[in-house]
């Protein structure tokens, strides 16, 4: 039909839909985006807000690419360095993350 996209991939390329990862994971042009359950270190290379900060450990419960910001993702999850552990959200450069798959660090 005219005006309709043939597939979800076409819709994503046209900017009209969200892209989802495959079984192999999602890539943000400079590395893989963390998956649910991964523990990541957020390093100084993750953005200006982290340049002077210590490395932070973070358990991911949700990760999304940020539309229009190549190489960036939005992470939601638990700050493992906070006492007690606290829910947090971060917009970070994927290149500034050290990803440890699974529940152990």
Short mmCIF file of N, CA and C in Angstrom, two decimals:
data_model
loop_
_atom_site.label_atom_id
_atom_site.label_comp_id
_atom_site.label_asym_id
_atom_site.label_seq_id
_atom_site.Cartn_x
_atom_site.Cartn_y
_atom_site.Cartn_z
N UNK A 1 0.85 -1.18 0.00
CA UNK A 1 0.00 0.00 0.00
C UNK A 1 0.89 1.24 0.00
N UNK A 2 0.55 2.23 -0.77
CA UNK A 2 1.33 3.46 -0.77
C UNK A 2 1.27 4.13 0.61
N UNK A 3 2.40 4.68 1.02
CA UNK A 3 2.45 5.38 2.30
C UNK A 3 2.69 4.48 3.50
N UNK A 4 2.74 3.19 3.28
CA UNK A 4 3.00 2.26 4.38
C UNK A 4 4.36 1.63 4.20
N UNK A 5 4.98 1.28 5.30
CA UNK A 5 6.29 0.64 5.24
C UNK A 5 6.14 -0.86 5.13
N UNK A 6 7.07 -1.47 4.43
CA UNK A 6 6.97 -2.90 4.18
C UNK A 6 7.34 -3.74 5.39
N UNK A 7 8.23 -3.24 6.22
CA UNK A 7 8.71 -4.04 7.35
C UNK A 7 9.13 -3.13 8.48
N UNK A 8 9.30 -3.70 9.65
CA UNK A 8 9.73 -2.93 10.82
C UNK A 8 11.09 -2.29 10.57
N UNK A 9 11.96 -2.96 9.86
CA UNK A 9 13.28 -2.40 9.56
C UNK A 9 13.17 -1.14 8.72
N UNK A 10 12.23 -1.13 7.76
CA UNK A 10 12.01 0.07 6.96
C UNK A 10 11.48 1.21 7.82
N UNK A 11 10.59 0.89 8.74
CA UNK A 11 10.02 1.89 9.63
C UNK A 11 11.11 2.50 10.50
N UNK A 12 12.02 1.67 10.99
CA UNK A 12 13.11 2.17 11.82
C UNK A 12 14.04 3.07 11.01
N UNK A 13 14.35 2.67 9.78
CA UNK A 13 15.23 3.49 8.94
C UNK A 13 14.58 4.83 8.61
N UNK A 14 13.26 4.85 8.52
CA UNK A 14 12.57 6.08 8.19
C UNK A 14 12.35 6.95 9.42
N UNK A 15 12.75 6.47 10.60
CA UNK A 15 12.61 7.24 11.82
C UNK A 15 11.24 7.13 12.44
N UNK A 16 10.40 6.22 11.96
CA UNK A 16 9.05 6.14 12.45
C UNK A 16 8.81 5.06 13.48
N UNK A 17 9.84 4.36 13.92
CA UNK A 17 9.62 3.30 14.88
C UNK A 17 10.84 3.03 15.72
N UNK A 18 10.66 2.23 16.72
CA UNK A 18 11.75 1.87 17.61
C UNK A 18 12.46 0.66 17.09
N UNK A 19 13.77 0.62 17.25
CA UNK A 19 14.50 -0.57 16.84
C UNK A 19 14.70 -1.45 18.06
N UNK A 20 14.68 -2.72 17.86
CA UNK A 20 14.90 -3.67 18.95
C UNK A 20 16.06 -4.56 18.59
N UNK A 21 16.71 -5.05 19.61
CA UNK A 21 17.86 -5.91 19.39
C UNK A 21 17.48 -7.29 18.92
N UNK A 22 18.43 -7.98 18.37
CA UNK A 22 18.23 -9.37 18.00
C UNK A 22 18.73 -10.23 19.13
N UNK A 23 18.74 -11.51 18.96
CA UNK A 23 19.21 -12.41 20.00
C UNK A 23 20.67 -12.14 20.34
N UNK A 24 21.42 -11.58 19.41
CA UNK A 24 22.83 -11.27 19.64
C UNK A 24 23.05 -9.98 20.41
N UNK A 25 22.02 -9.17 20.63
CA UNK A 25 22.15 -7.92 21.35
C UNK A 25 22.05 -6.73 20.42
N UNK A 26 22.12 -5.56 21.00
CA UNK A 26 22.01 -4.31 20.27
C UNK A 26 23.37 -3.63 20.28
N UNK A 27 23.72 -3.00 19.18
CA UNK A 27 24.98 -2.27 19.10
C UNK A 27 24.70 -0.79 18.91
N UNK A 28 25.52 0.06 19.51
CA UNK A 28 25.33 1.51 19.42
C UNK A 28 26.49 2.14 18.67
N UNK A 29 26.92 1.56 17.58
CA UNK A 29 27.99 2.08 16.71
C UNK A 29 29.37 2.00 17.35
N UNK A 30 29.49 1.89 18.63
CA UNK A 30 30.81 1.86 19.25
C UNK A 30 30.91 0.75 20.29
N UNK A 31 29.94 -0.14 20.31
CA UNK A 31 30.00 -1.25 21.24
C UNK A 31 28.60 -1.74 21.57
N UNK A 32 28.53 -2.84 22.30
CA UNK A 32 27.22 -3.40 22.65
C UNK A 32 26.56 -2.61 23.77
N UNK A 33 25.25 -2.55 23.72
CA UNK A 33 24.46 -1.94 24.79
C UNK A 33 24.26 -3.02 25.85
N UNK A 34 24.42 -2.68 27.14
CA UNK A 34 24.23 -3.70 28.18
C UNK A 34 22.82 -4.28 28.15
N UNK A 35 22.71 -5.53 28.61
CA UNK A 35 21.43 -6.22 28.68
C UNK A 35 20.96 -6.25 30.13
N UNK A 36 19.70 -6.57 30.31
CA UNK A 36 19.12 -6.70 31.65
C UNK A 36 19.93 -7.71 32.45
N UNK A 37 20.30 -7.34 33.66
CA UNK A 37 21.05 -8.22 34.55
C UNK A 37 22.56 -8.00 34.51
N UNK A 38 23.06 -7.33 33.46
CA UNK A 38 24.49 -7.05 33.38
C UNK A 38 24.89 -6.04 34.46
N UNK A 39 26.11 -6.18 34.94
CA UNK A 39 26.69 -5.18 35.82
C UNK A 39 27.70 -4.42 34.98
N UNK A 40 27.64 -3.08 35.04
CA UNK A 40 28.56 -2.26 34.26
C UNK A 40 29.34 -1.33 35.19
N UNK A 41 30.54 -1.01 34.78
CA UNK A 41 31.30 0.08 35.40
C UNK A 41 31.09 1.27 34.51
N UNK A 42 30.67 2.39 35.09
CA UNK A 42 30.53 3.63 34.35
C UNK A 42 31.82 4.41 34.57
N UNK A 43 32.61 4.57 33.50
CA UNK A 43 33.92 5.21 33.62
C UNK A 43 33.86 6.67 33.17
N UNK A 44 34.96 7.38 33.29
CA UNK A 44 35.05 8.79 32.91
C UNK A 44 34.73 9.01 31.44
N UNK A 45 34.94 8.02 30.60
CA UNK A 45 34.66 8.16 29.16
C UNK A 45 33.17 8.10 28.84
N UNK A 46 32.32 7.89 29.84
CA UNK A 46 30.88 7.76 29.62
C UNK A 46 30.18 9.10 29.44
N UNK A 47 30.85 10.21 29.69
CA UNK A 47 30.23 11.52 29.50
C UNK A 47 30.83 12.55 30.44
N UNK A 48 30.48 13.81 30.20
CA UNK A 48 31.04 14.90 31.01
C UNK A 48 30.71 14.78 32.48
N UNK A 49 29.53 14.29 32.80
CA UNK A 49 29.12 14.16 34.19
C UNK A 49 29.99 13.18 34.97
N UNK A 50 30.70 12.32 34.26
CA UNK A 50 31.49 11.27 34.91
C UNK A 50 32.99 11.52 34.83
N UNK A 51 33.42 12.66 34.26
CA UNK A 51 34.84 12.93 34.06
C UNK A 51 35.63 12.97 35.37
N UNK A 52 35.05 13.52 36.42
CA UNK A 52 35.75 13.65 37.70
C UNK A 52 35.32 12.59 38.71
N UNK A 53 34.32 11.81 38.36
CA UNK A 53 33.76 10.84 39.30
C UNK A 53 34.59 9.56 39.34
N UNK A 54 34.46 8.87 40.43
CA UNK A 54 35.04 7.54 40.56
C UNK A 54 34.24 6.59 39.67
N UNK A 55 34.81 5.45 39.38
CA UNK A 55 34.09 4.43 38.62
C UNK A 55 32.89 3.98 39.46
N UNK A 56 31.73 3.91 38.82
CA UNK A 56 30.51 3.51 39.52
C UNK A 56 30.05 2.15 39.00
N UNK A 57 29.69 1.25 39.92
CA UNK A 57 29.13 -0.05 39.53
C UNK A 57 27.61 0.10 39.47
N UNK A 58 27.02 -0.50 38.44
CA UNK A 58 25.60 -0.30 38.16
C UNK A 58 25.01 -1.58 37.60
N UNK A 59 23.88 -2.06 38.17
CA UNK A 59 23.19 -3.25 37.64
C UNK A 59 22.03 -2.79 36.77
N UNK A 60 22.03 -3.23 35.52
CA UNK A 60 21.06 -2.77 34.52
C UNK A 60 19.74 -3.53 34.68
N UNK A 61 18.63 -2.76 34.74
CA UNK A 61 17.30 -3.39 34.66
C UNK A 61 16.59 -2.95 33.38
N UNK A 62 17.11 -1.92 32.70
CA UNK A 62 16.54 -1.48 31.43
C UNK A 62 17.59 -0.66 30.69
N UNK A 63 17.73 -0.89 29.38
CA UNK A 63 18.68 -0.14 28.55
C UNK A 63 18.03 0.17 27.21
N UNK A 64 18.15 1.40 26.77
CA UNK A 64 17.60 1.85 25.49
C UNK A 64 18.61 2.72 24.78
N UNK A 65 18.64 2.64 23.45
CA UNK A 65 19.42 3.60 22.68
C UNK A 65 18.69 4.94 22.74
N UNK A 66 19.44 6.04 22.69
CA UNK A 66 18.83 7.36 22.70
C UNK A 66 18.71 7.84 21.26
N UNK A 67 17.49 8.05 20.78
CA UNK A 67 17.30 8.49 19.39
C UNK A 67 18.02 9.81 19.14
N UNK A 68 18.73 9.88 18.03
CA UNK A 68 19.42 11.10 17.66
C UNK A 68 20.77 11.31 18.31
N UNK A 69 21.19 10.43 19.19
CA UNK A 69 22.49 10.56 19.86
C UNK A 69 23.28 9.27 19.62
N UNK A 70 24.00 9.22 18.52
CA UNK A 70 24.74 8.03 18.15
C UNK A 70 25.78 7.69 19.20
N UNK A 71 25.79 6.44 19.62
CA UNK A 71 26.77 5.97 20.59
C UNK A 71 26.36 6.16 22.04
N UNK A 72 25.16 6.65 22.28
CA UNK A 72 24.68 6.89 23.64
C UNK A 72 23.53 5.95 23.96
N UNK A 73 23.39 5.62 25.25
CA UNK A 73 22.24 4.84 25.70
C UNK A 73 21.76 5.35 27.05
N UNK A 74 20.51 5.03 27.35
CA UNK A 74 19.92 5.38 28.64
C UNK A 74 19.83 4.10 29.46
N UNK A 75 20.45 4.12 30.63
CA UNK A 75 20.42 2.97 31.52
C UNK A 75 19.56 3.27 32.73
N UNK A 76 18.77 2.29 33.14
CA UNK A 76 18.02 2.38 34.40
C UNK A 76 18.36 1.13 35.19
N UNK A 77 18.54 1.31 36.49
CA UNK A 77 18.88 0.16 37.31
C UNK A 77 19.31 0.56 38.70
N UNK A 78 20.16 -0.27 39.29
CA UNK A 78 20.57 -0.11 40.69
C UNK A 78 22.01 0.33 40.79
N UNK A 79 22.25 1.39 41.56
CA UNK A 79 23.60 1.87 41.85
C UNK A 79 24.15 0.96 42.94
N UNK A 80 25.10 0.11 42.60
CA UNK A 80 25.62 -0.89 43.54
C UNK A 80 26.59 -0.29 44.55
N UNK A 81 27.08 0.93 44.29
CA UNK A 81 28.02 1.57 45.22
C UNK A 81 27.32 2.40 46.27
N UNK A 82 26.02 2.68 46.10
CA UNK A 82 25.27 3.46 47.08
C UNK A 82 24.95 2.58 48.29
N UNK A 83 24.84 3.20 49.44
CA UNK A 83 24.51 2.46 50.66
C UNK A 83 23.29 3.11 51.28
N UNK A 84 22.10 2.58 51.26
CA UNK A 84 21.72 1.33 50.60
C UNK A 84 21.65 1.52 49.08
N UNK A 85 21.61 0.40 48.37
CA UNK A 85 21.56 0.47 46.91
C UNK A 85 20.33 1.25 46.47
N UNK A 86 20.51 2.12 45.48
CA UNK A 86 19.44 3.01 45.07
C UNK A 86 19.15 2.87 43.57
N UNK A 87 17.87 3.09 43.21
CA UNK A 87 17.48 3.10 41.80
C UNK A 87 18.03 4.38 41.17
N UNK A 88 18.55 4.29 39.95
CA UNK A 88 19.10 5.46 39.27
C UNK A 88 18.92 5.30 37.77
N UNK A 89 19.05 6.43 37.07
CA UNK A 89 19.02 6.43 35.61
C UNK A 89 20.19 7.25 35.12
N UNK A 90 20.84 6.78 34.06
CA UNK A 90 22.01 7.47 33.51
C UNK A 90 21.92 7.50 31.99
N UNK A 91 22.27 8.65 31.39
CA UNK A 91 22.49 8.75 29.94
C UNK A 91 23.99 8.73 29.75
N UNK A 92 24.50 7.68 29.08
CA UNK A 92 25.95 7.48 29.00
C UNK A 92 26.39 7.13 27.58
N UNK A 93 27.66 7.39 27.29
CA UNK A 93 28.27 6.90 26.05
C UNK A 93 28.58 5.42 26.24
N UNK A 94 28.21 4.63 25.27
CA UNK A 94 28.45 3.19 25.36
C UNK A 94 29.95 2.90 25.45
N UNK A 95 30.78 3.73 24.80
CA UNK A 95 32.23 3.53 24.82
C UNK A 95 32.80 3.71 26.22
N UNK A 96 32.08 4.35 27.12
CA UNK A 96 32.56 4.56 28.48
C UNK A 96 32.12 3.52 29.47
N UNK A 97 31.56 2.41 28.98
CA UNK A 97 31.09 1.35 29.87
C UNK A 97 31.98 0.13 29.79
N UNK A 98 32.19 -0.49 30.93
CA UNK A 98 32.84 -1.80 30.99
C UNK A 98 31.73 -2.76 31.42
N UNK A 99 31.38 -3.69 30.55
CA UNK A 99 30.22 -4.56 30.78
C UNK A 99 30.67 -5.92 31.29
N UNK A 100 30.05 -6.35 32.37
CA UNK A 100 30.26 -7.69 32.91
C UNK A 100 28.93 -8.43 32.80
N UNK A 101 28.80 -9.37 31.86
CA UNK A 101 27.52 -10.07 31.69
C UNK A 101 27.14 -10.88 32.92
N UNK A 102 25.87 -10.93 33.18
CA UNK A 102 25.36 -11.80 34.24
C UNK A 102 25.35 -11.17 35.61
N UNK A 103 24.94 -11.94 36.61
CA UNK A 103 24.70 -11.40 37.94
C UNK A 103 25.94 -11.18 38.80
N UNK A 104 27.07 -11.73 38.44
CA UNK A 104 28.25 -11.59 39.30
C UNK A 104 29.18 -10.50 38.82
N UNK A 105 29.89 -9.86 39.72
CA UNK A 105 30.90 -8.89 39.36
C UNK A 105 32.20 -9.29 39.92
#
